[in-house]
mmCIF file of C-alpha atoms and ligand atoms in Angstrom:
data_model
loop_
_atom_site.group_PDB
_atom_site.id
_atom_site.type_symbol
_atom_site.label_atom_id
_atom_site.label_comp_id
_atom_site.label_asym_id
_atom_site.label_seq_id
_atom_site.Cartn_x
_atom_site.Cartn_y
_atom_site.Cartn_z
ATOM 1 C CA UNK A 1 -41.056 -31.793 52.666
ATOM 2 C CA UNK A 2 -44.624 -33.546 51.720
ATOM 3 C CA UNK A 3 -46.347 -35.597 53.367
ATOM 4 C CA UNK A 4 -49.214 -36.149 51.335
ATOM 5 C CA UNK A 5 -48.089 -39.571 50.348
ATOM 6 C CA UNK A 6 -46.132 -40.678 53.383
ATOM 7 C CA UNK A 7 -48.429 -43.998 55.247
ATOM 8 C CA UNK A 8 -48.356 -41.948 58.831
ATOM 9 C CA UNK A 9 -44.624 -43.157 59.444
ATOM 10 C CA UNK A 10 -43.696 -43.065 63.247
ATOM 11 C CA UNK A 11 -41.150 -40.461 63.660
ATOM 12 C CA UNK A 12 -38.193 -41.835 63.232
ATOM 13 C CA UNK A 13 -35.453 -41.727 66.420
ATOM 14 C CA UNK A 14 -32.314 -41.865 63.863
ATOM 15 C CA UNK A 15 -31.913 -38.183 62.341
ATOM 16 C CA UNK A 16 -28.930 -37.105 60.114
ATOM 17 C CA UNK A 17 -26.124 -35.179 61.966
ATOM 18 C CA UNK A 18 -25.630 -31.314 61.759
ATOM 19 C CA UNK A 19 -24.569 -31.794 57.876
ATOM 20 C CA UNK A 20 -27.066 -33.809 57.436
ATOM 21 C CA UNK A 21 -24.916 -36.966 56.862
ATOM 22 C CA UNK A 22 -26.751 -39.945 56.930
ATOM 23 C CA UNK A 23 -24.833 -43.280 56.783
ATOM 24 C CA UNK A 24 -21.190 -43.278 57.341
ATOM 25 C CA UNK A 25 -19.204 -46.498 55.926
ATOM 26 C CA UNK A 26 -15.453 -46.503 57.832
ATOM 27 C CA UNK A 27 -12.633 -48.359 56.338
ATOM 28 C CA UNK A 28 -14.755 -51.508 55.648
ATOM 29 C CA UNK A 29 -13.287 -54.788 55.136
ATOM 30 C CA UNK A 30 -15.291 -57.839 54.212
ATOM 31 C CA UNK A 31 -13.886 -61.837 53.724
ATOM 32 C CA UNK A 32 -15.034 -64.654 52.850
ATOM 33 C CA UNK A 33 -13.663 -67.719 54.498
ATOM 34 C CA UNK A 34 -13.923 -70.742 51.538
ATOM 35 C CA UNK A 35 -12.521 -74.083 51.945
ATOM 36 C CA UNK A 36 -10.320 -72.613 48.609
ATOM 37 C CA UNK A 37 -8.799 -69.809 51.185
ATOM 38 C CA UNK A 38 -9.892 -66.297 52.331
ATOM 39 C CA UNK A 39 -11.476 -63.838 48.916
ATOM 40 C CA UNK A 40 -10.794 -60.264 50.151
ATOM 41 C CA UNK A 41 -14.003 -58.748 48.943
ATOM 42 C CA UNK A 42 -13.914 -55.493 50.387
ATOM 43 C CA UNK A 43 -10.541 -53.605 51.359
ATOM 44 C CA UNK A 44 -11.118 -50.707 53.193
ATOM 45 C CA UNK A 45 -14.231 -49.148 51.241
ATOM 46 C CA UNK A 46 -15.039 -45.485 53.358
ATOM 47 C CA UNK A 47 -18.331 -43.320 52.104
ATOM 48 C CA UNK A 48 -20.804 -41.470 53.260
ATOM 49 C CA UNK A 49 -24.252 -40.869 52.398
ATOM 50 C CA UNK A 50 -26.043 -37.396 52.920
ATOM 51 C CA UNK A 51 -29.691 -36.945 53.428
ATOM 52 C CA UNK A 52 -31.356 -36.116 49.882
ATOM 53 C CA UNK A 53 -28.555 -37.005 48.166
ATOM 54 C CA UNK A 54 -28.010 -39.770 45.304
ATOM 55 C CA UNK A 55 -24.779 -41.411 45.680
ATOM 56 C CA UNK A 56 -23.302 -43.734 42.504
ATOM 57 C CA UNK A 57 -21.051 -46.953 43.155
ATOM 58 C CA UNK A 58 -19.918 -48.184 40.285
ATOM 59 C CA UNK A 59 -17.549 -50.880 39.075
ATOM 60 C CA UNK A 60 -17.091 -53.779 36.950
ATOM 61 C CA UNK A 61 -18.776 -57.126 38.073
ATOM 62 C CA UNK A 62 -17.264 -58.840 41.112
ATOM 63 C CA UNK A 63 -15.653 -55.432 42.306
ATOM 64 C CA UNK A 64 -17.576 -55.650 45.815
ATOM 65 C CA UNK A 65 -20.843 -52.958 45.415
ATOM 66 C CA UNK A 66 -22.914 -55.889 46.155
ATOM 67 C CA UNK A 67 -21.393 -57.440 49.123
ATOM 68 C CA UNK A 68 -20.999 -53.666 50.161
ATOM 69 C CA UNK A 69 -24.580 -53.489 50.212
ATOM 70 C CA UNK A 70 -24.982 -56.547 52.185
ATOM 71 C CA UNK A 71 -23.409 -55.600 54.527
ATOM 72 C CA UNK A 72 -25.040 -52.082 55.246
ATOM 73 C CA UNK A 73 -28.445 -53.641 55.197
ATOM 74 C CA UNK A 74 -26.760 -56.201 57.503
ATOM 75 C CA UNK A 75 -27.796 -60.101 55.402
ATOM 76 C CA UNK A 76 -24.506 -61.052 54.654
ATOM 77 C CA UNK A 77 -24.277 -64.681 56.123
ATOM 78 C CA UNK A 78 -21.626 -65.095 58.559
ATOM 79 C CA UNK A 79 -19.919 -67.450 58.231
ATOM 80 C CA UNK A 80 -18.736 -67.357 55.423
ATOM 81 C CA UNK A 81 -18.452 -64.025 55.516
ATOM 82 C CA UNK A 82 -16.288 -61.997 57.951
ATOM 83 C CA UNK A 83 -16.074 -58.517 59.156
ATOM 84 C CA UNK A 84 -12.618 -57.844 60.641
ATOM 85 C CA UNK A 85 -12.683 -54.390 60.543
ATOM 86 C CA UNK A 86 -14.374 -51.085 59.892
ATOM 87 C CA UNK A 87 -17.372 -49.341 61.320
ATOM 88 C CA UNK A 88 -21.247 -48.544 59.514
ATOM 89 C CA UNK A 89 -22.722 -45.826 61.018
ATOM 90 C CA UNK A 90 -26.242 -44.800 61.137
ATOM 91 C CA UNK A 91 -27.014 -41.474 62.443
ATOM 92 C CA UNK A 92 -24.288 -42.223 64.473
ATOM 93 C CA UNK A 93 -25.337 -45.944 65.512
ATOM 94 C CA UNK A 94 -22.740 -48.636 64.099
ATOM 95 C CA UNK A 95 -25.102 -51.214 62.782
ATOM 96 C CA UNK A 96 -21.827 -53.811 62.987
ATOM 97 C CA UNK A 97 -22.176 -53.795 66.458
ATOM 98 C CA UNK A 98 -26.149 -52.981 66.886
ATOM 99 C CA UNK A 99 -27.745 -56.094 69.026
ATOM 100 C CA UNK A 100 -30.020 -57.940 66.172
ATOM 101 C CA UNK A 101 -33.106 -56.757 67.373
ATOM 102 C CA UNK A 102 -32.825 -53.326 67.150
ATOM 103 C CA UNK A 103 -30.950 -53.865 63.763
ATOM 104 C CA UNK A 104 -34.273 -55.363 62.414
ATOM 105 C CA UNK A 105 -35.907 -52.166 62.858
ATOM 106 C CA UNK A 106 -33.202 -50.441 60.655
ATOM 107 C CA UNK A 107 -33.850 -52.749 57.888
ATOM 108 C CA UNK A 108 -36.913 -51.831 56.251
ATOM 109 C CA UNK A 109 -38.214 -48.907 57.817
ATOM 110 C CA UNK A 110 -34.506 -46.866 57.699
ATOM 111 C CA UNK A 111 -33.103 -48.367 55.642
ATOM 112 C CA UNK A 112 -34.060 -50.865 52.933
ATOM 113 C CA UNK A 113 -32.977 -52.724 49.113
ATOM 114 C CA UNK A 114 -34.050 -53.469 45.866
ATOM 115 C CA UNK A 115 -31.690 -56.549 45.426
ATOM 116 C CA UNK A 116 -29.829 -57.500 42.569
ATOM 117 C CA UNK A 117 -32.455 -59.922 41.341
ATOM 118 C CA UNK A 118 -35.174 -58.322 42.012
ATOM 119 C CA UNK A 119 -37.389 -59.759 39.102
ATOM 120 C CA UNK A 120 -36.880 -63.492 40.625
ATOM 121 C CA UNK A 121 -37.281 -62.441 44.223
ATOM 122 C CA UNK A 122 -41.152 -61.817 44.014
ATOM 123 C CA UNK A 123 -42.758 -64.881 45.389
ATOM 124 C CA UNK A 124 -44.855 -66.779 42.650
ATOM 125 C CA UNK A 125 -47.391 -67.954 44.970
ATOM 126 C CA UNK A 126 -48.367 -64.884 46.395
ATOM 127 C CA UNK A 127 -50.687 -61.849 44.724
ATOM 128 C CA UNK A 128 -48.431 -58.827 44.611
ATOM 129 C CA UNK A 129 -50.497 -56.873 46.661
ATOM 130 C CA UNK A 130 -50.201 -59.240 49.883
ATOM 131 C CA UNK A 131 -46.139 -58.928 49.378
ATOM 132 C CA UNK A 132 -46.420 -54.948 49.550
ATOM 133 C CA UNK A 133 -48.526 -55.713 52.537
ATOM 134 C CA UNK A 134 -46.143 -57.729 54.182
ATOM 135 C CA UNK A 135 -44.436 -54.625 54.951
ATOM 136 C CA UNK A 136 -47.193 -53.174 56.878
ATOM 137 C CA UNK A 137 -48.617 -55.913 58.453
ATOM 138 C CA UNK A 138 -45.218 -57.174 59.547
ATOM 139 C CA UNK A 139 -43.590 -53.726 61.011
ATOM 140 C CA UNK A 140 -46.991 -51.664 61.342
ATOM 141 C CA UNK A 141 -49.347 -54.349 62.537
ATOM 142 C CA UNK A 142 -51.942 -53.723 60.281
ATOM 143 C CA UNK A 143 -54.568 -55.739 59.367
ATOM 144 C CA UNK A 144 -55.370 -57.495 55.455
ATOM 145 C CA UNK A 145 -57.659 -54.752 53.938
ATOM 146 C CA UNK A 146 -55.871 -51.848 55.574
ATOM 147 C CA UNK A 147 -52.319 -53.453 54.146
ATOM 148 C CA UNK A 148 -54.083 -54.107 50.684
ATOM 149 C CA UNK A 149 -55.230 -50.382 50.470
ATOM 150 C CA UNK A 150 -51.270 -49.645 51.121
ATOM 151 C CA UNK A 151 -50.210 -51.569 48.691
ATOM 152 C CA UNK A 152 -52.539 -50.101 45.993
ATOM 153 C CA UNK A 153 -51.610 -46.739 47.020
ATOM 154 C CA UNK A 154 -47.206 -47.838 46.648
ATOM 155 C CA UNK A 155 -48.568 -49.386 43.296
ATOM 156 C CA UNK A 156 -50.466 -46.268 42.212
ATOM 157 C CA UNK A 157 -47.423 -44.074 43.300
ATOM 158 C CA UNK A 158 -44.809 -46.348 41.103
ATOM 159 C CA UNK A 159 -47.178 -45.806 38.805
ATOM 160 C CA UNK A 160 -48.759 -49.287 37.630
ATOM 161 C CA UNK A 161 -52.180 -48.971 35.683
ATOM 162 C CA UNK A 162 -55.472 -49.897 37.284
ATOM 163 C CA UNK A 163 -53.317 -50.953 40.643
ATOM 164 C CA UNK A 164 -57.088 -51.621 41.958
ATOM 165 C CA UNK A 165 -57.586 -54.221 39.653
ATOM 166 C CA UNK A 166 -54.343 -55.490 39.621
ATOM 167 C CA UNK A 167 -53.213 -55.686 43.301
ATOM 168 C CA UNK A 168 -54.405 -59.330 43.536
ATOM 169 C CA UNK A 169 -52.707 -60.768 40.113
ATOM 170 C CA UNK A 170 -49.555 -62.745 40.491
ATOM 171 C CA UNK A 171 -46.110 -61.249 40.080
ATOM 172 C CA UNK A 172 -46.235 -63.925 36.643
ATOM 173 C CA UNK A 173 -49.062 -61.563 35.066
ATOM 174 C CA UNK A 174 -46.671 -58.305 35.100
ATOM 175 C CA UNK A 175 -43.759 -57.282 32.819
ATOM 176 C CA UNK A 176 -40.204 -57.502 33.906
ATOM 177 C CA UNK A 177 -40.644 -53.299 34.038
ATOM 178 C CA UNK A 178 -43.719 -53.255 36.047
ATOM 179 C CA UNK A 179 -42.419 -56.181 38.551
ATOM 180 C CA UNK A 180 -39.398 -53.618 38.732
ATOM 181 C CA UNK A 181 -42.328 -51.042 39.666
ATOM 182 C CA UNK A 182 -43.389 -53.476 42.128
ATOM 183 C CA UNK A 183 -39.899 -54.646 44.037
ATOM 184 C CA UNK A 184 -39.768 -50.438 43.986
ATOM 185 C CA UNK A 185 -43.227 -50.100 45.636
ATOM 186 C CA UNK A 186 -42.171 -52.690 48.662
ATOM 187 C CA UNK A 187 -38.567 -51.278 49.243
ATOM 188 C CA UNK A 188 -40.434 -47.682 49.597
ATOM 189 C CA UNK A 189 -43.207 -48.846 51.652
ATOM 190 C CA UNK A 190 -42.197 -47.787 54.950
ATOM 191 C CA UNK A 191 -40.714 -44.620 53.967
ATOM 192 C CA UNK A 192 -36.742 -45.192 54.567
ATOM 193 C CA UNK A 193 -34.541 -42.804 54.918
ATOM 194 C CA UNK A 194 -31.870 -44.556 53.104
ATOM 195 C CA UNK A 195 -32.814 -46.561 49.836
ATOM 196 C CA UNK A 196 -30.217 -48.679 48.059
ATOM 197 C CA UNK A 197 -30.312 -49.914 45.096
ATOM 198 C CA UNK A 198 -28.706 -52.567 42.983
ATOM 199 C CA UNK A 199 -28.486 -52.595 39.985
ATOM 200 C CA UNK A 200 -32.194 -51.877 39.295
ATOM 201 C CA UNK A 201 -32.111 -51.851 35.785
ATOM 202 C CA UNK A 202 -29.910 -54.302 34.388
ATOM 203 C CA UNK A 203 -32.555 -57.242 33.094
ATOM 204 C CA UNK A 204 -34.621 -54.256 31.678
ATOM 205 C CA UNK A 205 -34.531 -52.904 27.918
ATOM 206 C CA UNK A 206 -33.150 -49.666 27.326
ATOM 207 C CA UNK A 207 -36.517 -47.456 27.426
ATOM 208 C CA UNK A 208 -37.658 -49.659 30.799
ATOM 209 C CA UNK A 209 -34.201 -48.692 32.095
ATOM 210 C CA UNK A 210 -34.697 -44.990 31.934
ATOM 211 C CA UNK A 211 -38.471 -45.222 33.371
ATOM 212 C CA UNK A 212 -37.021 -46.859 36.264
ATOM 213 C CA UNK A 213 -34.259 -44.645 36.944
ATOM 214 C CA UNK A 214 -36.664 -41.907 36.133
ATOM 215 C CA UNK A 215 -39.261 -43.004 38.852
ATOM 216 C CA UNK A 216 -36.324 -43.755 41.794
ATOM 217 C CA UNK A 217 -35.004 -39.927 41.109
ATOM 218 C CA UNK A 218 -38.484 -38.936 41.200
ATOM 219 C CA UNK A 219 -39.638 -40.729 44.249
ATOM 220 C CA UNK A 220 -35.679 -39.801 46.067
ATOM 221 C CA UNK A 221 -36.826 -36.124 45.528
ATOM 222 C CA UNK A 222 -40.196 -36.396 46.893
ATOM 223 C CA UNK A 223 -39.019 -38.692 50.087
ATOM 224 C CA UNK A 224 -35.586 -37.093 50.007
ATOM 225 C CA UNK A 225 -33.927 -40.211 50.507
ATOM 226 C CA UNK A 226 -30.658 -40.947 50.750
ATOM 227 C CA UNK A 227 -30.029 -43.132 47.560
ATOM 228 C CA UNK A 228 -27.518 -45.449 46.711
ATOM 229 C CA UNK A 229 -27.487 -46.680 42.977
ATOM 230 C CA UNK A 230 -25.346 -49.310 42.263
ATOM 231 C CA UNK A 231 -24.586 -50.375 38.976
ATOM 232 C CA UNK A 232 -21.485 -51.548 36.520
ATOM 233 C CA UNK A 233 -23.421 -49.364 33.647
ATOM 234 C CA UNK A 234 -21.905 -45.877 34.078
ATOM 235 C CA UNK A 235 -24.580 -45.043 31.183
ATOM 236 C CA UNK A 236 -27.641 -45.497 33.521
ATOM 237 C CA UNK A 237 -26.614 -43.067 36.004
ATOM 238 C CA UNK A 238 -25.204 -40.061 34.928
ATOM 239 C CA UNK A 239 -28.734 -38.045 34.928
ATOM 240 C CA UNK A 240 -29.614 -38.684 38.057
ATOM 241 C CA UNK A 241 -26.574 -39.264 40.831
ATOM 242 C CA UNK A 242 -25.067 -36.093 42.874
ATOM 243 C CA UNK A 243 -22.168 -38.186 43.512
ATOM 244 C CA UNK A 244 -20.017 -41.299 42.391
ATOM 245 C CA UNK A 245 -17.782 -43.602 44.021
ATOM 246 C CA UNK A 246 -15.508 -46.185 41.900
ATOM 247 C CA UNK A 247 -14.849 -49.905 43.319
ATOM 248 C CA UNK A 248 -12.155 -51.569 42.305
ATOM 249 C CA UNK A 249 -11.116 -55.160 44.194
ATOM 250 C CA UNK A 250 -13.249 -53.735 47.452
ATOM 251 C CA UNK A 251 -11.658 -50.688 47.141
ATOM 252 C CA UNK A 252 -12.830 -47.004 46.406
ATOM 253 C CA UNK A 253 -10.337 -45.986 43.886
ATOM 254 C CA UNK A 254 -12.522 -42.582 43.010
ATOM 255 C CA UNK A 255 -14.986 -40.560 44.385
ATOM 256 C CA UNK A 256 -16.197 -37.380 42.806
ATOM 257 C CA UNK A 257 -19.407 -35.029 42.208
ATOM 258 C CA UNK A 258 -20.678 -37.127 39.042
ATOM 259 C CA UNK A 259 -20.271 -34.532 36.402
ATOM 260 C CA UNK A 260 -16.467 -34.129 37.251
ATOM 261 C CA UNK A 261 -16.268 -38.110 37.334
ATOM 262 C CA UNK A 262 -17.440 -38.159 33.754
ATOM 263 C CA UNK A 263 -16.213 -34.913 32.661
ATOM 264 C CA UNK A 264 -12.624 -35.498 33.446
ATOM 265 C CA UNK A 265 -12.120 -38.846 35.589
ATOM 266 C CA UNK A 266 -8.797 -38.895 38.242
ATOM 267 C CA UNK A 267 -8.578 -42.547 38.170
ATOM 268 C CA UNK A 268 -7.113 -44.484 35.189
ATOM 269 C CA UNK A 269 -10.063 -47.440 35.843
ATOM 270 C CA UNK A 270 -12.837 -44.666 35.804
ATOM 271 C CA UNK A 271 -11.811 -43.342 32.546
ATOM 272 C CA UNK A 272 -11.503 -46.838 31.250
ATOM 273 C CA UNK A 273 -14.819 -47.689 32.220
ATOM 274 C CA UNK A 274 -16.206 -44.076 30.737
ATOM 275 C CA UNK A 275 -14.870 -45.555 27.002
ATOM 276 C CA UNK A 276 -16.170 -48.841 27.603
ATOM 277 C CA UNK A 277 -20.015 -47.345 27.914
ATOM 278 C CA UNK A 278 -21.944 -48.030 24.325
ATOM 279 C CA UNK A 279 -22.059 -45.404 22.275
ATOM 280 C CA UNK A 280 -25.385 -45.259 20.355
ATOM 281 C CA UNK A 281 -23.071 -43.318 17.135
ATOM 282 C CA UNK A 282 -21.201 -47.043 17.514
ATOM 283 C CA UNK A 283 -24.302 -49.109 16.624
ATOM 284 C CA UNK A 284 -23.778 -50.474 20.125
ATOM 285 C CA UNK A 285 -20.948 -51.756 19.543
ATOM 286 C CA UNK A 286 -18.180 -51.627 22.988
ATOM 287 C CA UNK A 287 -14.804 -50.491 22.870
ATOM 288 C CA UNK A 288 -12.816 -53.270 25.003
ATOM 289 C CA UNK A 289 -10.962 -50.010 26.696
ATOM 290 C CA UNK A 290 -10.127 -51.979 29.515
ATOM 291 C CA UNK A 291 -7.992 -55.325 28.566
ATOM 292 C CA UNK A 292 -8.042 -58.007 31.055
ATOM 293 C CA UNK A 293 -9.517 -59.322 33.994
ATOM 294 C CA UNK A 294 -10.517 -57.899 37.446
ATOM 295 C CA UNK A 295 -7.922 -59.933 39.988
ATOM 296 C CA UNK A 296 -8.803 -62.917 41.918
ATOM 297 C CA UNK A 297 -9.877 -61.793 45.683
ATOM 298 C CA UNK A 298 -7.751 -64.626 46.676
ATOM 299 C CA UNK A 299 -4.551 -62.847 45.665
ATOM 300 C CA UNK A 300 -4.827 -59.156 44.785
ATOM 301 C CA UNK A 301 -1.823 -57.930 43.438
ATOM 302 C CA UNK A 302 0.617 -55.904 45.206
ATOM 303 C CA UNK A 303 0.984 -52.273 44.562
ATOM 304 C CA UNK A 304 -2.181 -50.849 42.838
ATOM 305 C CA UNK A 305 -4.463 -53.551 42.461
ATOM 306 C CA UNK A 306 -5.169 -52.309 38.986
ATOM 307 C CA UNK A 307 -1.448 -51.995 37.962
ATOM 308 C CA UNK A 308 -1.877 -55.486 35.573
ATOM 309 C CA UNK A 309 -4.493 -53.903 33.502
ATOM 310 C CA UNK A 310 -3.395 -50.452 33.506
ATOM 311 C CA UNK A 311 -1.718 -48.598 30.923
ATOM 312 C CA UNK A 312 -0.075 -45.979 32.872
ATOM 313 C CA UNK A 313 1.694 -48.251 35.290
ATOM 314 C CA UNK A 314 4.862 -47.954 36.372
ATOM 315 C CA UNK A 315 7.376 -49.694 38.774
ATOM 316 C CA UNK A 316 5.802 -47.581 41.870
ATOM 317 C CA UNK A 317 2.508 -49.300 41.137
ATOM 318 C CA UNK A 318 3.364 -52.739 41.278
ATOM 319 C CA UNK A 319 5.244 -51.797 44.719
ATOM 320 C CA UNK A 320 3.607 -49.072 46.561
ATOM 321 C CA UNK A 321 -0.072 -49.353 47.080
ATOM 322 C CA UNK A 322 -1.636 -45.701 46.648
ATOM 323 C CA UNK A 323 -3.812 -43.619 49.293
ATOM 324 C CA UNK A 324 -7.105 -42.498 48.302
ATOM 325 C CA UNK A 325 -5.836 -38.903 48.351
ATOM 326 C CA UNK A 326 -7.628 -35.398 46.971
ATOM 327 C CA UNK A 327 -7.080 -34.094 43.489
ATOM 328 C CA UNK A 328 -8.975 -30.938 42.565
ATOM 329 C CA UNK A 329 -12.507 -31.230 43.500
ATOM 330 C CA UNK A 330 -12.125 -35.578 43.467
ATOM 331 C CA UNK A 331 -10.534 -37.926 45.121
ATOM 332 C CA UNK A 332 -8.298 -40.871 43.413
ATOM 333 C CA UNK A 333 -6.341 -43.595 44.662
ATOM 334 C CA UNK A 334 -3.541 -43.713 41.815
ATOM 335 C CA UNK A 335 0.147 -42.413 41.732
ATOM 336 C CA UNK A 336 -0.323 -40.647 38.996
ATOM 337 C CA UNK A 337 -3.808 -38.591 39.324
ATOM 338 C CA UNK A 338 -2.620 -35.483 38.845
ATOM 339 C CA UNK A 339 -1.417 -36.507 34.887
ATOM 340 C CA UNK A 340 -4.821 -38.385 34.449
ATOM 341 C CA UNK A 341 -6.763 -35.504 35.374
ATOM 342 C CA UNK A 342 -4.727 -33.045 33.304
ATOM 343 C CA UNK A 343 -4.083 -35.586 30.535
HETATM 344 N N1 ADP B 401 -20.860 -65.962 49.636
HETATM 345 C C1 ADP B 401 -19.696 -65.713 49.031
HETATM 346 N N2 ADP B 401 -18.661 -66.580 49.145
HETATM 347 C C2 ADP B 401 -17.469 -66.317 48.565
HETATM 348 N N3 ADP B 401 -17.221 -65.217 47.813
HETATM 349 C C3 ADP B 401 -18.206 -64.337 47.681
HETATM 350 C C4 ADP B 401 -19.495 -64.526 48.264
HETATM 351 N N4 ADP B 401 -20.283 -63.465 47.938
HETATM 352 C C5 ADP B 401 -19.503 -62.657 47.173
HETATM 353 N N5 ADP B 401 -18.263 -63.169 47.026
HETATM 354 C C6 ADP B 401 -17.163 -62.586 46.284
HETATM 355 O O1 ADP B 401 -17.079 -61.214 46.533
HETATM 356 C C7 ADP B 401 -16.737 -60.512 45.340
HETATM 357 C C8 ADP B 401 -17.558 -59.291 45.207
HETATM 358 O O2 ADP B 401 -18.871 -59.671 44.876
HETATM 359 P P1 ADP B 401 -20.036 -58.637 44.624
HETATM 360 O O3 ADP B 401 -20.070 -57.642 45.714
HETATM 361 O O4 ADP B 401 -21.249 -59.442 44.397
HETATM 362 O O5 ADP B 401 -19.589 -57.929 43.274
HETATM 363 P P2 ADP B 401 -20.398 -56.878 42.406
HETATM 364 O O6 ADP B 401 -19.548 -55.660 42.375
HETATM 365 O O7 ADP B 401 -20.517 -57.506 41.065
HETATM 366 O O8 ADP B 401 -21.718 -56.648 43.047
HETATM 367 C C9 ADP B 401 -16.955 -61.460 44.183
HETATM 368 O O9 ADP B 401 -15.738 -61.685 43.544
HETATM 369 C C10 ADP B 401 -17.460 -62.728 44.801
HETATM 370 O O10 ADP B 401 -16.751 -63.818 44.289
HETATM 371 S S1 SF4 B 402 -1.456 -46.278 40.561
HETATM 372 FE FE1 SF4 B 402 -0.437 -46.883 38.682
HETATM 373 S S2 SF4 B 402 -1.395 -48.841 38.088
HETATM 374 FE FE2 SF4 B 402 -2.713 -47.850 39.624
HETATM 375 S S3 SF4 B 402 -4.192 -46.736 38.412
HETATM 376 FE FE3 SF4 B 402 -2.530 -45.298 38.882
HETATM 377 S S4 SF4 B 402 -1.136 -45.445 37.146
HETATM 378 FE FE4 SF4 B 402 -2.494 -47.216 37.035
HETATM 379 MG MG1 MG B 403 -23.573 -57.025 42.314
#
């Protein structure tokens, strides 16, 4: 592994174990107590993240990736969220139950986030250069010039023309792509082990999209990070993820090395979300391959949360709620995985 560009990171105390498994996520459950009644954001989501390895969730809008990332990087606010159950480990450390202060020194230098939306979480009033260096100075104790030359070496590496120059401009003075570059430079800083990301390139245009997922693969390979990318576009990340795993209602529904996700999906909801990606031969048009809504978290269906809106169902699916269970090299959670993968 290099260390050329590594910032003289203290060794870290958290190592993977013997298969170099990172961060374990364990039957997960996540509410949110509303004077409306309890949402049921995340039912049960299990995952693990290996060291070097590039792990897809993916699902529609309001499935739970978000709130699943929360809660690893531990900022969900509670109330109103609760955690009833489940277990995130860390090298073997359950960050649920880690006392606050240690946790601190998880987020950031172990693990750390590009949020959601990351363009509008820049501060205005601030040069972009003293926000990279708010890393440094806040966990490394380093003085203003020495964080300033850290933050136009993270600019330089994400690879943002005459950084020098630019390291005291104001995150207004940048394009939505090169704030991206910047958001990128601060959630690297301190060399994580784990880096997730969510959906980094959704405000971008189409060329700025594949930059950006072209720099995190490139900068995941160098660091060997462990690297979540989260997204609802399953056209942003087939290139660069090892592995995928489906939400659906805060559950996993499929998990799967990424080219067997895509080249024959288990899951009814992954191959409907495969036909809904624009096809360029379409003049961007998409197909509307999967009718209807996702379910209100207030009252999931019964069964297979997906049953309403899925074209295979039968009576078993609107009564019996399926396992996440093995089929050839993936996993699915639907009665019927066997046909869908054959089909
Ligand atoms: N603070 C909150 N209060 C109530 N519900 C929330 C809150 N945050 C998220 N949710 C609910 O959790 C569900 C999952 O959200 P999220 O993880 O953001 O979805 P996505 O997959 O789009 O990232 C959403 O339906 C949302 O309504
Ligand atoms: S269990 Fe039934 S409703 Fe659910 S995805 Fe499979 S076929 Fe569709
Ligand atoms: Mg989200």
């Amino acid at each position: 592994m290099s260390t050329t560009t590594k910032s003289a990171a203290p060794q870290s105390q958290y190592q993977p174990d013997a298969n170099g498994r990172l961060l374990e996520v364990e039957n997960l459950h996540v509410e949110f107590h509303t004077p409306d009644g309890i949402a049921r954001a995340i039912n049960g989501a299990s995952f693990d993240l290996h060291q070097g390895e590039t792990l897809a969730i993916l699902g529609e809008s309001g499935s739970g990736k978000s709130v699943t990332a929360q809660a690893i990087m531990g900022i969900l606010d509670m109330p109103p969220a609760v955690i009833p159950e489940g277990a995130i480990r860390y090298a073997g450390h359950d960050l649920l139950t880690m006392p606050e202060e240690q946790r601190r020194k998880v987020r950031g230098p172990e693990i750390s986030m590009i949020f959601q939306d990351a363009l509008s979480s820049l501060n205005p009033t601030f040069p972009v250069g003293w926000q990279i260096g708010e890393m440094f100075r806040q966990h490394r104790g380093m003085n203003k010039s020495d964080a300033y030359a850290q933050a136009v070496r993270l600019m330089e590496r994400v690879a943002i023309p005459a950084a020098k120059e630019r390291v005291k401009q104001y995150p207004h003075q940048f394009s939505g792509g090169m704030r991206q570059r910047i958001m990128i430079a601060m959630a690297i800083a301190l060399d994580p082990a784990v880096l997730i990301a969510d959906e980094p390139t959704t405000a971008l245009d189409v060329t700025v999209q594949a930059q950006i997922m072209a720099l995190l693969a490139e900068l995941q390979e160098e660091r060997q990070m462990g690297l979540i990318l989260i997204t609802h576009d399953l056209g942003v990340v087939a290139d660069v993820a090892d592995r995928a795993a489906v939400m659906y209602a805060g559950r996993i529904v499929a998990k799967a090395d990424i080219d067997d996700l895509y080249a024959r999906p288990a899951h009814p909801y992954t191959r409907g979300l495969l036909e809904s990606i624009p096809r360029l031969d379409q003049k961007g048009q998409t197909l509307a391959a999967i009718g209807g809504l996702p379910p209100n978290l207030m009252r999931i269906p019964p069964g297979c949360a997906f049953n309403p809106r899925c074209r295979m169902a039968q009576e078993i699916c609107r009564e019996q709620e399926p396992e996440l269970r093995r089929v050839g090299n993936q996993e699915s959670r639907c009665h019927f995985a066997e046909e869908v993968l054959n089909g």
